[in-house]
PDB file of C-alpha atoms in Angstrom:
ATOM      1  CA  MET M   1      -0.382  11.859  -0.579  1.00 92.00           C
ATOM      2  CA  ARG M   2       0.596   9.755   2.412  1.00 96.00           C
ATOM      3  CA  LEU M   3       0.796   9.657   6.182  1.00 97.00           C
ATOM      4  CA  ILE M   4       3.573   8.315   8.371  1.00 97.00           C
ATOM      5  CA  ILE M   5       2.276   6.983  11.663  1.00 98.00           C
ATOM      6  CA  LYS M   6       4.684   6.464  14.556  1.00 97.00           C
ATOM      7  CA  PHE M   7       3.532   4.402  17.531  1.00 97.00           C
ATOM      8  CA  SER M   8       4.763   2.364  20.485  1.00 96.00           C
ATOM      9  CA  SER M   9       3.539  -0.590  22.509  1.00 94.00           C
ATOM     10  CA  VAL M  10       1.794   0.248  25.784  1.00 94.00           C
ATOM     11  CA  GLU M  11       2.711  -3.148  27.249  1.00 87.00           C
ATOM     12  CA  GLU M  12       5.685  -5.301  26.301  1.00 86.00           C
ATOM     13  CA  PRO M  13       7.049  -4.820  22.754  1.00 87.00           C
ATOM     14  CA  VAL M  14       5.606  -7.113  20.105  1.00 90.00           C
ATOM     15  CA  PRO M  15       7.664  -8.643  17.277  1.00 92.00           C
ATOM     16  CA  ILE M  16       7.189  -7.423  13.717  1.00 90.00           C
ATOM     17  CA  SER M  17       5.732 -10.843  12.930  1.00 90.00           C
ATOM     18  CA  TYR M  18       2.663  -9.761  14.931  1.00 90.00           C
ATOM     19  CA  PHE M  19       1.760  -7.426  12.059  1.00 90.00           C
ATOM     20  CA  LEU M  20       2.135 -10.000   9.266  1.00 87.00           C
ATOM     21  CA  ASN M  21      -1.586 -10.668   9.008  1.00 90.00           C
ATOM     22  CA  LYS M  22      -2.711  -7.826   6.766  1.00 92.00           C
ATOM     23  CA  PHE M  23      -6.340  -8.204   7.835  1.00 91.00           C
ATOM     24  CA  THR M  24      -5.290  -7.060  11.329  1.00 93.00           C
ATOM     25  CA  ILE M  25      -3.837  -3.818   9.940  1.00 95.00           C
ATOM     26  CA  GLN M  26      -6.724  -3.320   7.541  1.00 94.00           C
ATOM     27  CA  GLY M  27      -9.091  -3.690  10.503  1.00 93.00           C
ATOM     28  CA  PHE M  28      -7.222  -0.912  12.297  1.00 95.00           C
ATOM     29  CA  PHE M  29      -7.712   1.476   9.367  1.00 96.00           C
ATOM     30  CA  TYR M  30     -11.369   0.493   8.978  1.00 93.00           C
ATOM     31  CA  HIS M  31     -11.823   1.379  12.659  1.00 94.00           C
ATOM     32  CA  ILE M  32     -10.301   4.784  11.898  1.00 95.00           C
ATOM     33  CA  PHE M  33     -12.797   5.138   9.033  1.00 94.00           C
ATOM     34  CA  LEU M  34     -15.673   4.381  11.419  1.00 93.00           C
ATOM     35  CA  LEU M  35     -14.598   7.304  13.604  1.00 93.00           C
ATOM     36  CA  SER M  36     -15.027   9.684  10.644  1.00 92.00           C
ATOM     37  CA  GLU M  37     -18.474  10.817   9.514  1.00 89.00           C
ATOM     38  CA  LYS M  38     -17.247  11.058   5.930  1.00 89.00           C
ATOM     39  CA  LEU M  39     -15.544   7.663   5.813  1.00 90.00           C
ATOM     40  CA  LYS M  40     -17.591   5.444   8.121  1.00 84.00           C
ATOM     41  CA  TYR M  41     -19.361   3.665   5.252  1.00 83.00           C
ATOM     42  CA  LYS M  42     -16.232   3.346   3.114  1.00 75.00           C
ATOM     43  CA  HIS M  43     -15.422  -0.207   4.190  1.00 72.00           C
ATOM     44  CA  GLU M  44     -18.874  -1.351   3.024  1.00 75.00           C
ATOM     45  CA  GLU M  45     -18.430   0.009  -0.490  1.00 78.00           C
ATOM     46  CA  LYS M  46     -18.034  -2.468  -3.325  1.00 78.00           C
ATOM     47  CA  GLY M  47     -15.047  -2.316  -5.651  1.00 80.00           C
ATOM     48  CA  ILE M  48     -11.671  -0.625  -5.297  1.00 85.00           C
ATOM     49  CA  LYS M  49     -11.116   1.261  -2.031  1.00 89.00           C
ATOM     50  CA  PHE M  50      -8.213   3.495  -3.258  1.00 93.00           C
ATOM     51  CA  PHE M  51      -5.904   3.367  -0.290  1.00 95.00           C
ATOM     52  CA  CYS M  52      -2.802   1.387   0.569  1.00 96.00           C
ATOM     53  CA  PHE M  53      -0.420   0.883   3.475  1.00 96.00           C
ATOM     54  CA  SER M  54       3.117  -0.346   3.956  1.00 96.00           C
ATOM     55  CA  ASP M  55       4.427  -3.191   6.053  1.00 94.00           C
ATOM     56  CA  VAL M  56       5.025  -2.171   9.663  1.00 95.00           C
ATOM     57  CA  PHE M  57       8.685  -1.502  10.389  1.00 95.00           C
ATOM     58  CA  MET M  58      10.723  -0.568  13.459  1.00 94.00           C
ATOM     59  CA  LYS M  59      13.285   2.127  14.125  1.00 92.00           C
ATOM     60  CA  ASP M  60      14.775   3.091  17.512  1.00 90.00           C
ATOM     61  CA  ASN M  61      12.206   0.934  19.339  1.00 89.00           C
ATOM     62  CA  TYR M  62       9.248   2.648  17.665  1.00 95.00           C
ATOM     63  CA  TYR M  63       6.853   1.153  15.132  1.00 97.00           C
ATOM     64  CA  TYR M  64       6.041   2.913  11.873  1.00 97.00           C
ATOM     65  CA  ILE M  65       3.494   2.404   9.130  1.00 97.00           C
ATOM     66  CA  LEU M  66       2.875   4.468   6.004  1.00 97.00           C
ATOM     67  CA  PHE M  67      -0.638   5.018   4.663  1.00 97.00           C
ATOM     68  CA  SER M  68      -1.321   6.433   1.197  1.00 97.00           C
ATOM     69  CA  SER M  69      -4.258   7.371  -1.008  1.00 97.00           C
ATOM     70  CA  PRO M  70      -4.903   9.417  -4.165  1.00 96.00           C
ATOM     71  CA  SER M  71      -8.000  10.746  -2.367  1.00 95.00           C
ATOM     72  CA  LYS M  72      -7.425  13.958  -0.410  1.00 95.00           C
ATOM     73  CA  GLU M  73     -10.602  13.283   1.543  1.00 95.00           C
ATOM     74  CA  ILE M  74      -9.364   9.900   2.769  1.00 95.00           C
ATOM     75  CA  ILE M  75      -5.956  11.287   3.727  1.00 97.00           C
ATOM     76  CA  ASN M  76      -7.384  14.338   5.499  1.00 96.00           C
ATOM     77  CA  GLU M  77     -10.007  12.361   7.403  1.00 96.00           C
ATOM     78  CA  VAL M  78      -7.601   9.622   8.552  1.00 97.00           C
ATOM     79  CA  TYR M  79      -5.131  12.322   9.587  1.00 97.00           C
ATOM     80  CA  ALA M  80      -7.797  14.239  11.532  1.00 96.00           C
ATOM     81  CA  VAL M  81      -8.938  11.129  13.411  1.00 96.00           C
ATOM     82  CA  LEU M  82      -5.391  10.033  14.250  1.00 97.00           C
ATOM     83  CA  LYS M  83      -4.457  13.518  15.474  1.00 96.00           C
ATOM     84  CA  LYS M  84      -7.164  13.227  18.127  1.00 96.00           C
ATOM     85  CA  LEU M  85      -6.320   9.698  19.251  1.00 96.00           C
ATOM     86  CA  LYS M  86      -3.824   9.044  22.016  1.00 96.00           C
ATOM     87  CA  HIS M  87      -4.106   5.260  21.910  1.00 96.00           C
ATOM     88  CA  PHE M  88      -5.457   2.640  19.526  1.00 95.00           C
ATOM     89  CA  TYR M  89      -5.732  -1.102  19.179  1.00 95.00           C
ATOM     90  CA  ILE M  90      -4.210  -3.163  16.403  1.00 94.00           C
ATOM     91  CA  GLY M  91      -5.695  -6.590  16.838  1.00 91.00           C
ATOM     92  CA  TYR M  92      -5.795  -7.236  20.582  1.00 91.00           C
ATOM     93  CA  ARG M  93      -2.770  -5.104  21.444  1.00 93.00           C
ATOM     94  CA  LEU M  94      -2.929  -1.548  22.729  1.00 95.00           C
ATOM     95  CA  PHE M  95      -0.534   0.987  21.220  1.00 96.00           C
ATOM     96  CA  LYS M  96       0.277   4.614  21.930  1.00 96.00           C
ATOM     97  CA  LYS M  97       0.251   7.043  19.022  1.00 97.00           C
ATOM     98  CA  GLU M  98       3.486   9.007  19.064  1.00 97.00           C
ATOM     99  CA  SER M  99       2.905  11.139  15.956  1.00 97.00           C
ATOM    100  CA  VAL M 100       1.212  11.323  12.573  1.00 97.00           C
ATOM    101  CA  LYS M 101       2.535  13.439   9.711  1.00 97.00           C
ATOM    102  CA  LYS M 102       1.404  14.236   6.179  1.00 96.00           C
ATOM    103  CA  ILE M 103       3.863  13.721   3.338  1.00 92.00           C
ATOM    104  CA  ASN M 104       3.299  14.973  -0.199  1.00 89.00           C
ATOM    105  CA  ILE M 105       5.847  13.509  -2.601  1.00 87.00           C
ATOM    106  CA  LYS M 106       6.362  15.357  -5.866  1.00 85.00           C
ATOM    107  CA  LEU M 107       7.499  13.471  -8.932  1.00 86.00           C
ATOM    108  CA  GLY M 108      10.292  14.680 -11.154  1.00 84.00           C
ATOM    109  CA  LYS M 109      11.155  13.603 -14.680  1.00 88.00           C
ATOM    110  CA  LYS M 110      12.018  10.065 -13.617  1.00 91.00           C
ATOM    111  CA  ILE M 111      11.014   7.648 -10.897  1.00 92.00           C
ATOM    112  CA  ARG M 112      13.039   5.157  -8.890  1.00 95.00           C
ATOM    113  CA  TRP M 113      10.872   3.150  -6.508  1.00 96.00           C
ATOM    114  CA  GLU M 114      11.299   0.247  -4.142  1.00 96.00           C
ATOM    115  CA  THR M 115       8.505  -1.776  -2.595  1.00 95.00           C
ATOM    116  CA  GLY M 116       7.332  -1.116   0.955  1.00 94.00           C
ATOM    117  CA  SER M 117       5.056  -4.166   0.861  1.00 94.00           C
ATOM    118  CA  PRO M 118       4.749  -7.103  -1.570  1.00 94.00           C
ATOM    119  CA  VAL M 119       3.165  -6.579  -4.983  1.00 95.00           C
ATOM    120  CA  VAL M 120       0.315  -8.938  -5.830  1.00 93.00           C
ATOM    121  CA  VAL M 121      -0.724  -9.525  -9.437  1.00 91.00           C
ATOM    122  CA  TYR M 122      -3.373 -12.019 -10.526  1.00 88.00           C
ATOM    123  CA  TYR M 123      -2.817 -14.233 -13.555  1.00 83.00           C
ATOM    124  CA  LYS M 124      -5.166 -17.035 -14.610  1.00 80.00           C
ATOM    125  CA  ASN M 125      -7.335 -16.274 -11.570  1.00 80.00           C
ATOM    126  CA  LYS M 126      -4.570 -16.780  -8.995  1.00 80.00           C
ATOM    127  CA  PRO M 127      -1.728 -14.657  -7.595  1.00 78.00           C
ATOM    128  CA  PHE M 128       1.289 -14.601  -9.907  1.00 80.00           C
ATOM    129  CA  SER M 129       4.294 -16.260  -8.241  1.00 78.00           C
ATOM    130  CA  PHE M 130       7.824 -16.041  -9.602  1.00 74.00           C
ATOM    131  CA  LEU M 131       8.437 -19.405  -7.930  1.00 69.00           C
ATOM    132  CA  LYS M 132       6.156 -20.970 -10.547  1.00 70.00           C
ATOM    133  CA  ASP M 133       5.394 -18.330 -13.190  1.00 61.00           C
ATOM    134  CA  LYS M 134       8.614 -17.329 -14.938  1.00 67.00           C
ATOM    135  CA  GLU M 135       7.155 -14.915 -17.485  1.00 80.00           C
ATOM    136  CA  TRP M 136       8.287 -11.437 -16.477  1.00 84.00           C
ATOM    137  CA  ASP M 137       6.532  -9.886 -19.474  1.00 87.00           C
ATOM    138  CA  VAL M 138       3.230 -11.283 -18.248  1.00 88.00           C
ATOM    139  CA  PHE M 139       3.772  -9.858 -14.754  1.00 90.00           C
ATOM    140  CA  PHE M 140       4.521  -6.328 -15.974  1.00 93.00           C
ATOM    141  CA  GLN M 141       1.724  -6.415 -18.553  1.00 92.00           C
ATOM    142  CA  ARG M 142      -0.778  -7.378 -15.863  1.00 92.00           C
ATOM    143  CA  LEU M 143       0.692  -4.674 -13.602  1.00 94.00           C
ATOM    144  CA  LYS M 144       0.210  -2.075 -16.331  1.00 95.00           C
ATOM    145  CA  GLU M 145      -3.347  -3.180 -17.155  1.00 94.00           C
ATOM    146  CA  ASN M 146      -4.364  -3.098 -13.505  1.00 94.00           C
ATOM    147  CA  SER M 147      -2.822   0.364 -12.962  1.00 95.00           C
ATOM    148  CA  ILE M 148      -4.587   1.816 -16.001  1.00 95.00           C
ATOM    149  CA  LYS M 149      -7.902   0.293 -14.922  1.00 95.00           C
ATOM    150  CA  LYS M 150      -7.685   1.844 -11.443  1.00 96.00           C
ATOM    151  CA  PHE M 151      -6.618   5.242 -12.819  1.00 96.00           C
ATOM    152  CA  GLU M 152      -9.520   5.361 -15.284  1.00 96.00           C
ATOM    153  CA  ILE M 153     -12.048   4.370 -12.605  1.00 95.00           C
ATOM    154  CA  PHE M 154     -10.745   6.985 -10.147  1.00 95.00           C
ATOM    155  CA  TYR M 155     -10.447   9.896 -12.571  1.00 95.00           C
ATOM    156  CA  GLY M 156     -13.030   8.899 -15.173  1.00 94.00           C
ATOM    157  CA  GLU M 157     -10.605   9.598 -17.996  1.00 93.00           C
ATOM    158  CA  LYS M 158      -8.520   7.544 -20.398  1.00 92.00           C
ATOM    159  CA  VAL M 159      -4.749   7.219 -20.173  1.00 91.00           C
ATOM    160  CA  GLU M 160      -2.167   5.682 -22.481  1.00 88.00           C
ATOM    161  CA  ILE M 161       1.372   4.739 -21.489  1.00 89.00           C
ATOM    162  CA  GLY M 162       4.145   2.602 -22.930  1.00 89.00           C
ATOM    163  CA  GLU M 163       6.046   0.167 -20.747  1.00 91.00           C
ATOM    164  CA  ILE M 164       5.129   0.834 -17.131  1.00 94.00           C
ATOM    165  CA  PHE M 165       8.803   0.524 -16.078  1.00 95.00           C
ATOM    166  CA  ASP M 166      11.954   0.292 -18.165  1.00 93.00           C
ATOM    167  CA  ARG M 167      14.228  -1.138 -15.487  1.00 94.00           C
ATOM    168  CA  ALA M 168      13.526  -3.457 -12.552  1.00 94.00           C
ATOM    169  CA  GLU M 169      15.607  -5.282  -9.954  1.00 94.00           C
ATOM    170  CA  PHE M 170      13.837  -8.242  -8.401  1.00 92.00           C
ATOM    171  CA  LYS M 171      14.329  -8.894  -4.680  1.00 93.00           C
ATOM    172  CA  LYS M 172      12.375 -12.019  -3.816  1.00 91.00           C
ATOM    173  CA  SER M 173       9.103 -13.929  -3.981  1.00 89.00           C
ATOM    174  CA  VAL M 174       7.135 -14.031  -0.750  1.00 89.00           C
ATOM    175  CA  ALA M 175       4.227 -15.963   0.694  1.00 88.00           C
ATOM    176  CA  ILE M 176       2.264 -13.902   3.211  1.00 86.00           C
ATOM    177  CA  PRO M 177       0.163 -15.736   5.826  1.00 85.00           C
ATOM    178  CA  LEU M 178      -3.334 -14.307   6.177  1.00 87.00           C
ATOM    179  CA  GLN M 179      -6.168 -15.135   8.521  1.00 83.00           C
ATOM    180  CA  LYS M 180      -9.743 -13.930   8.311  1.00 82.00           C
ATOM    181  CA  ASP M 181     -11.994 -15.237  11.056  1.00 79.00           C
ATOM    182  CA  GLU M 182     -11.103 -18.945  11.242  1.00 80.00           C
ATOM    183  CA  ARG M 183      -9.823 -19.219   7.694  1.00 85.00           C
ATOM    184  CA  LYS M 184      -6.054 -19.303   7.143  1.00 84.00           C
ATOM    185  CA  PHE M 185      -4.354 -19.028   3.753  1.00 82.00           C
ATOM    186  CA  LEU M 186      -1.271 -17.752   1.926  1.00 86.00           C
ATOM    187  CA  ILE M 187      -1.063 -15.093  -0.740  1.00 88.00           C
ATOM    188  CA  PHE M 188       1.923 -14.883  -3.060  1.00 88.00           C
ATOM    189  CA  GLY M 189       3.643 -11.649  -4.046  1.00 90.00           C
ATOM    190  CA  SER M 190       7.014 -10.170  -4.916  1.00 92.00           C
ATOM    191  CA  THR M 191       9.284  -7.470  -3.527  1.00 94.00           C
ATOM    192  CA  TRP M 192      11.533  -5.242  -5.637  1.00 95.00           C
ATOM    193  CA  LYS M 193      14.800  -3.414  -5.011  1.00 96.00           C
ATOM    194  CA  LEU M 194      14.135  -1.094  -7.943  1.00 96.00           C
ATOM    195  CA  LEU M 195      11.267  -0.128 -10.247  1.00 96.00           C
ATOM    196  CA  GLU M 196      12.482   2.623 -12.549  1.00 96.00           C
ATOM    197  CA  LYS M 197      11.096   4.764 -15.318  1.00 94.00           C
ATOM    198  CA  SER M 198      13.976   6.804 -16.719  1.00 92.00           C
ATOM    199  CA  TYR M 199      11.749   9.544 -18.117  1.00 92.00           C
ATOM    200  CA  ILE M 200       8.126  10.498 -17.553  1.00 91.00           C
ATOM    201  CA  GLY M 201       6.573  13.330 -19.503  1.00 85.00           C
ATOM    202  CA  LYS M 202       4.238  15.905 -18.005  1.00 83.00           C
ATOM    203  CA  ASN M 203       1.223  14.027 -19.372  1.00 84.00           C
ATOM    204  CA  GLU M 204       2.339  10.862 -17.524  1.00 90.00           C
ATOM    205  CA  ARG M 205       3.065  12.367 -14.109  1.00 91.00           C
ATOM    206  CA  LYS M 206      -0.568  12.299 -13.027  1.00 93.00           C
ATOM    207  CA  PHE M 207      -0.669   8.573 -13.781  1.00 95.00           C
ATOM    208  CA  TYR M 208       2.528   7.738 -11.882  1.00 95.00           C
ATOM    209  CA  LYS M 209       1.570   9.945  -8.938  1.00 95.00           C
ATOM    210  CA  PHE M 210      -1.737   8.096  -8.819  1.00 96.00           C
ATOM    211  CA  ILE M 211      -0.229   4.598  -8.750  1.00 94.00           C
ATOM    212  CA  MET M 212       2.333   5.698  -6.158  1.00 95.00           C
ATOM    213  CA  ASP M 213      -0.536   6.766  -3.885  1.00 96.00           C
ATOM    214  CA  ALA M 214      -3.030   4.037  -4.792  1.00 96.00           C
ATOM    215  CA  GLY M 215      -0.501   1.181  -4.784  1.00 96.00           C
ATOM    216  CA  LEU M 216       0.796  -1.199  -7.438  1.00 96.00           C
ATOM    217  CA  GLY M 217      -1.014  -4.363  -8.421  1.00 94.00           C
ATOM    218  CA  GLU M 218      -4.025  -5.746  -6.606  1.00 93.00           C
ATOM    219  CA  LYS M 219      -5.293  -5.961  -3.019  1.00 93.00           C
ATOM    220  CA  ASN M 220      -3.935  -2.489  -2.200  1.00 95.00           C
ATOM    221  CA  SER M 221      -6.494  -1.868   0.559  1.00 93.00           C
ATOM    222  CA  LEU M 222      -5.140  -5.028   2.205  1.00 93.00           C
ATOM    223  CA  GLY M 223      -1.688  -3.448   2.310  1.00 94.00           C
ATOM    224  CA  PHE M 224      -0.112  -4.863  -0.836  1.00 96.00           C
ATOM    225  CA  GLY M 225       1.767  -2.923  -3.502  1.00 96.00           C
ATOM    226  CA  PHE M 226       2.996   0.009  -1.409  1.00 96.00           C
ATOM    227  CA  VAL M 227       5.987   1.785  -3.009  1.00 96.00           C
ATOM    228  CA  ASN M 228       8.588   4.247  -1.738  1.00 93.00           C
ATOM    229  CA  GLN M 229      10.863   6.590  -3.623  1.00 92.00           C
ATOM    230  CA  ILE M 230      14.518   5.620  -3.409  1.00 90.00           C
ATOM    231  CA  LYS M 231      16.557   8.460  -1.963  1.00 80.00           C
ATOM    232  CA  GLU M 232      19.367   9.548  -4.252  1.00 69.00           C
TER     233      GLU M 232
END
């Protein structure tokens, strides 16, 4: 399940580049967690956090961000907190909440996704970059292994799948600037025009629904690996 959050700047508009540092957006969601009795210790937990968010985008002078999670509790609590808020800070800027809506996307017999934020996959202890690493098979194998690992941790059950996707259209490699405290660094990822599985059986739908909500690849709770369904 996911939320779509619509907001506007209280002062002068800020450029989309303001939201590039994913730690700034993650900090906003952790603040939301702190306002919930059920989630306020979530950011201190070790291991996978099981939520993801898209890049911020603009439409008609409003900002939008999508937030997703396979956990109904996380979705419901974030929704409840945001419904009560009129304003919030992202970084040092004050924004007005315009609306927050729940979206439950049902999967059919096939999936056609595009990325809503870069996908990060680690290979040989560093982020895989198509600028240097040319092995597509390695990328998709690591993507599959990571997705299975997260699914099995979340549900406590085994899952077996074949190729994670049977068709893909690469968009570009990206280097995202990050800053945490005084430390600045880049993380490499990739964006995709299309990630398609032409047929998913009933026994696979739970898996694909999970990775759509949890995010693809690694560093999902930092806003990487968000996917959207392509409208037919």
